[in-house]
Amino acid sequence: ILTTNETNNNNNNNSNEIQNQIINLSLQSMIPCYLCPNIINQQKDKWVHCIRPSNECNMRAHLICLAEWFLNTEFETQNQIQFQIQLLPTYGTCPSCSIQINWIQIVQPLQKRIM
């Protein structure tokens, strides 16, 4: 027979264990963005990764960060001096492994995660 104190201690231990599990799961879903100082919350943020396997390139970035990176890459490779308005990139290079990637290859996995 458990006393009231023992029951309360067991409940507190279970509660603490559950809270620790929740914190661990939350931390596992947080990864650094390759291009900005902010953390990516994999469950809430729109994020993308390189098309190469993760053992070859582990680049992860916010969608908007990589879009800006790609747009800057396009403008540099096309030697464009005048200001241009372009909302979406068509291609770019991975900031980690430098492989050239079409934008559609980057966003297709994101579309599957959102649906």
PDB file of C-alpha atoms in Angstrom, residues 46-111:
ATOM      1  CA  LYS A  46       9.085  26.086 -44.220  1.00  0.00           C
ATOM      2  CA  TRP A  47      12.543  24.640 -44.735  1.00  0.00           C
ATOM      3  CA  VAL A  48      14.436  22.863 -47.492  1.00  0.00           C
ATOM      4  CA  HIS A  49      17.542  20.716 -47.843  1.00  0.00           C
ATOM      5  CA  CYS A  50      20.107  19.933 -50.510  1.00  0.00           C
ATOM      6  CA  ILE A  51      19.124  17.327 -53.090  1.00  0.00           C
ATOM      7  CA  ARG A  52      22.244  15.294 -52.348  1.00  0.00           C
ATOM      8  CA  PRO A  53      21.992  12.529 -49.736  1.00  0.00           C
ATOM      9  CA  SER A  54      22.503  13.804 -46.184  1.00  0.00           C
ATOM     10  CA  ASN A  55      25.746  11.838 -45.808  1.00  0.00           C
ATOM     11  CA  GLU A  56      27.162  13.923 -48.700  1.00  0.00           C
ATOM     12  CA  CYS A  57      25.602  17.305 -47.869  1.00  0.00           C
ATOM     13  CA  ASN A  58      23.744  18.209 -44.710  1.00  0.00           C
ATOM     14  CA  MET A  59      22.634  21.718 -45.743  1.00  0.00           C
ATOM     15  CA  ARG A  60      19.279  22.760 -44.251  1.00  0.00           C
ATOM     16  CA  ALA A  61      17.851  26.264 -44.676  1.00  0.00           C
ATOM     17  CA  HIS A  62      14.678  28.273 -44.376  1.00  0.00           C
ATOM     18  CA  LEU A  63      12.890  28.405 -47.721  1.00  0.00           C
ATOM     19  CA  ILE A  64      13.205  32.200 -47.911  1.00  0.00           C
ATOM     20  CA  CYS A  65      16.917  32.113 -47.024  1.00  0.00           C
ATOM     21  CA  LEU A  66      17.716  29.660 -49.810  1.00  0.00           C
ATOM     22  CA  ALA A  67      15.511  31.550 -52.289  1.00  0.00           C
ATOM     23  CA  GLU A  68      17.509  34.728 -51.597  1.00  0.00           C
ATOM     24  CA  TRP A  69      20.774  32.789 -51.911  1.00  0.00           C
ATOM     25  CA  PHE A  70      19.683  31.312 -55.255  1.00  0.00           C
ATOM     26  CA  LEU A  71      18.501  34.692 -56.574  1.00  0.00           C
ATOM     27  CA  ASN A  72      21.856  36.253 -55.676  1.00  0.00           C
ATOM     28  CA  THR A  73      23.627  33.334 -57.375  1.00  0.00           C
ATOM     29  CA  GLU A  74      21.554  33.802 -60.544  1.00  0.00           C
ATOM     30  CA  PHE A  75      22.263  37.529 -60.689  1.00  0.00           C
ATOM     31  CA  GLU A  76      26.004  36.975 -60.171  1.00  0.00           C
ATOM     32  CA  THR A  77      26.281  34.256 -62.843  1.00  0.00           C
ATOM     33  CA  GLN A  78      24.309  36.308 -65.350  1.00  0.00           C
ATOM     34  CA  ASN A  79      26.464  39.398 -64.606  1.00  0.00           C
ATOM     35  CA  GLN A  80      23.335  41.467 -64.164  1.00  0.00           C
ATOM     36  CA  ILE A  81      24.175  44.973 -63.065  1.00  0.00           C
ATOM     37  CA  GLN A  82      20.765  46.614 -63.264  1.00  0.00           C
ATOM     38  CA  PHE A  83      18.193  45.989 -60.577  1.00  0.00           C
ATOM     39  CA  GLN A  84      15.726  43.271 -61.477  1.00  0.00           C
ATOM     40  CA  ILE A  85      12.626  42.095 -59.716  1.00  0.00           C
ATOM     41  CA  GLN A  86      12.407  38.336 -59.631  1.00  0.00           C
ATOM     42  CA  LEU A  87      10.223  36.660 -57.042  1.00  0.00           C
ATOM     43  CA  LEU A  88      11.351  33.054 -57.412  1.00  0.00           C
ATOM     44  CA  PRO A  89      14.690  31.643 -58.449  1.00  0.00           C
ATOM     45  CA  THR A  90      14.988  29.117 -61.254  1.00  0.00           C
ATOM     46  CA  TYR A  91      18.292  27.584 -60.142  1.00  0.00           C
ATOM     47  CA  GLY A  92      21.221  28.114 -57.825  1.00  0.00           C
ATOM     48  CA  THR A  93      24.112  26.428 -56.107  1.00  0.00           C
ATOM     49  CA  CYS A  94      23.979  24.714 -52.754  1.00  0.00           C
ATOM     50  CA  PRO A  95      25.779  26.984 -50.278  1.00  0.00           C
ATOM     51  CA  SER A  96      27.397  23.931 -48.676  1.00  0.00           C
ATOM     52  CA  CYS A  97      28.455  21.560 -51.468  1.00  0.00           C
ATOM     53  CA  SER A  98      28.170  23.908 -54.495  1.00  0.00           C
ATOM     54  CA  ILE A  99      26.108  21.503 -56.607  1.00  0.00           C
ATOM     55  CA  GLN A 100      23.872  23.299 -59.113  1.00  0.00           C
ATOM     56  CA  ILE A 101      20.189  22.728 -58.346  1.00  0.00           C
ATOM     57  CA  ASN A 102      16.962  23.645 -60.121  1.00  0.00           C
ATOM     58  CA  TRP A 103      14.518  25.396 -57.784  1.00  0.00           C
ATOM     59  CA  ILE A 104      11.779  22.848 -58.496  1.00  0.00           C
ATOM     60  CA  GLN A 105      14.066  20.068 -57.178  1.00  0.00           C
ATOM     61  CA  ILE A 106      14.291  21.939 -53.871  1.00  0.00           C
ATOM     62  CA  VAL A 107      10.595  22.694 -53.401  1.00  0.00           C
ATOM     63  CA  GLN A 108       9.128  19.340 -54.443  1.00  0.00           C
ATOM     64  CA  PRO A 109      10.009  17.616 -51.118  1.00  0.00           C
ATOM     65  CA  LEU A 110       8.616  20.652 -49.260  1.00  0.00           C
ATOM     66  CA  GLN A 111       5.286  20.322 -51.082  1.00  0.00           C
TER      67      GLN A 111
END
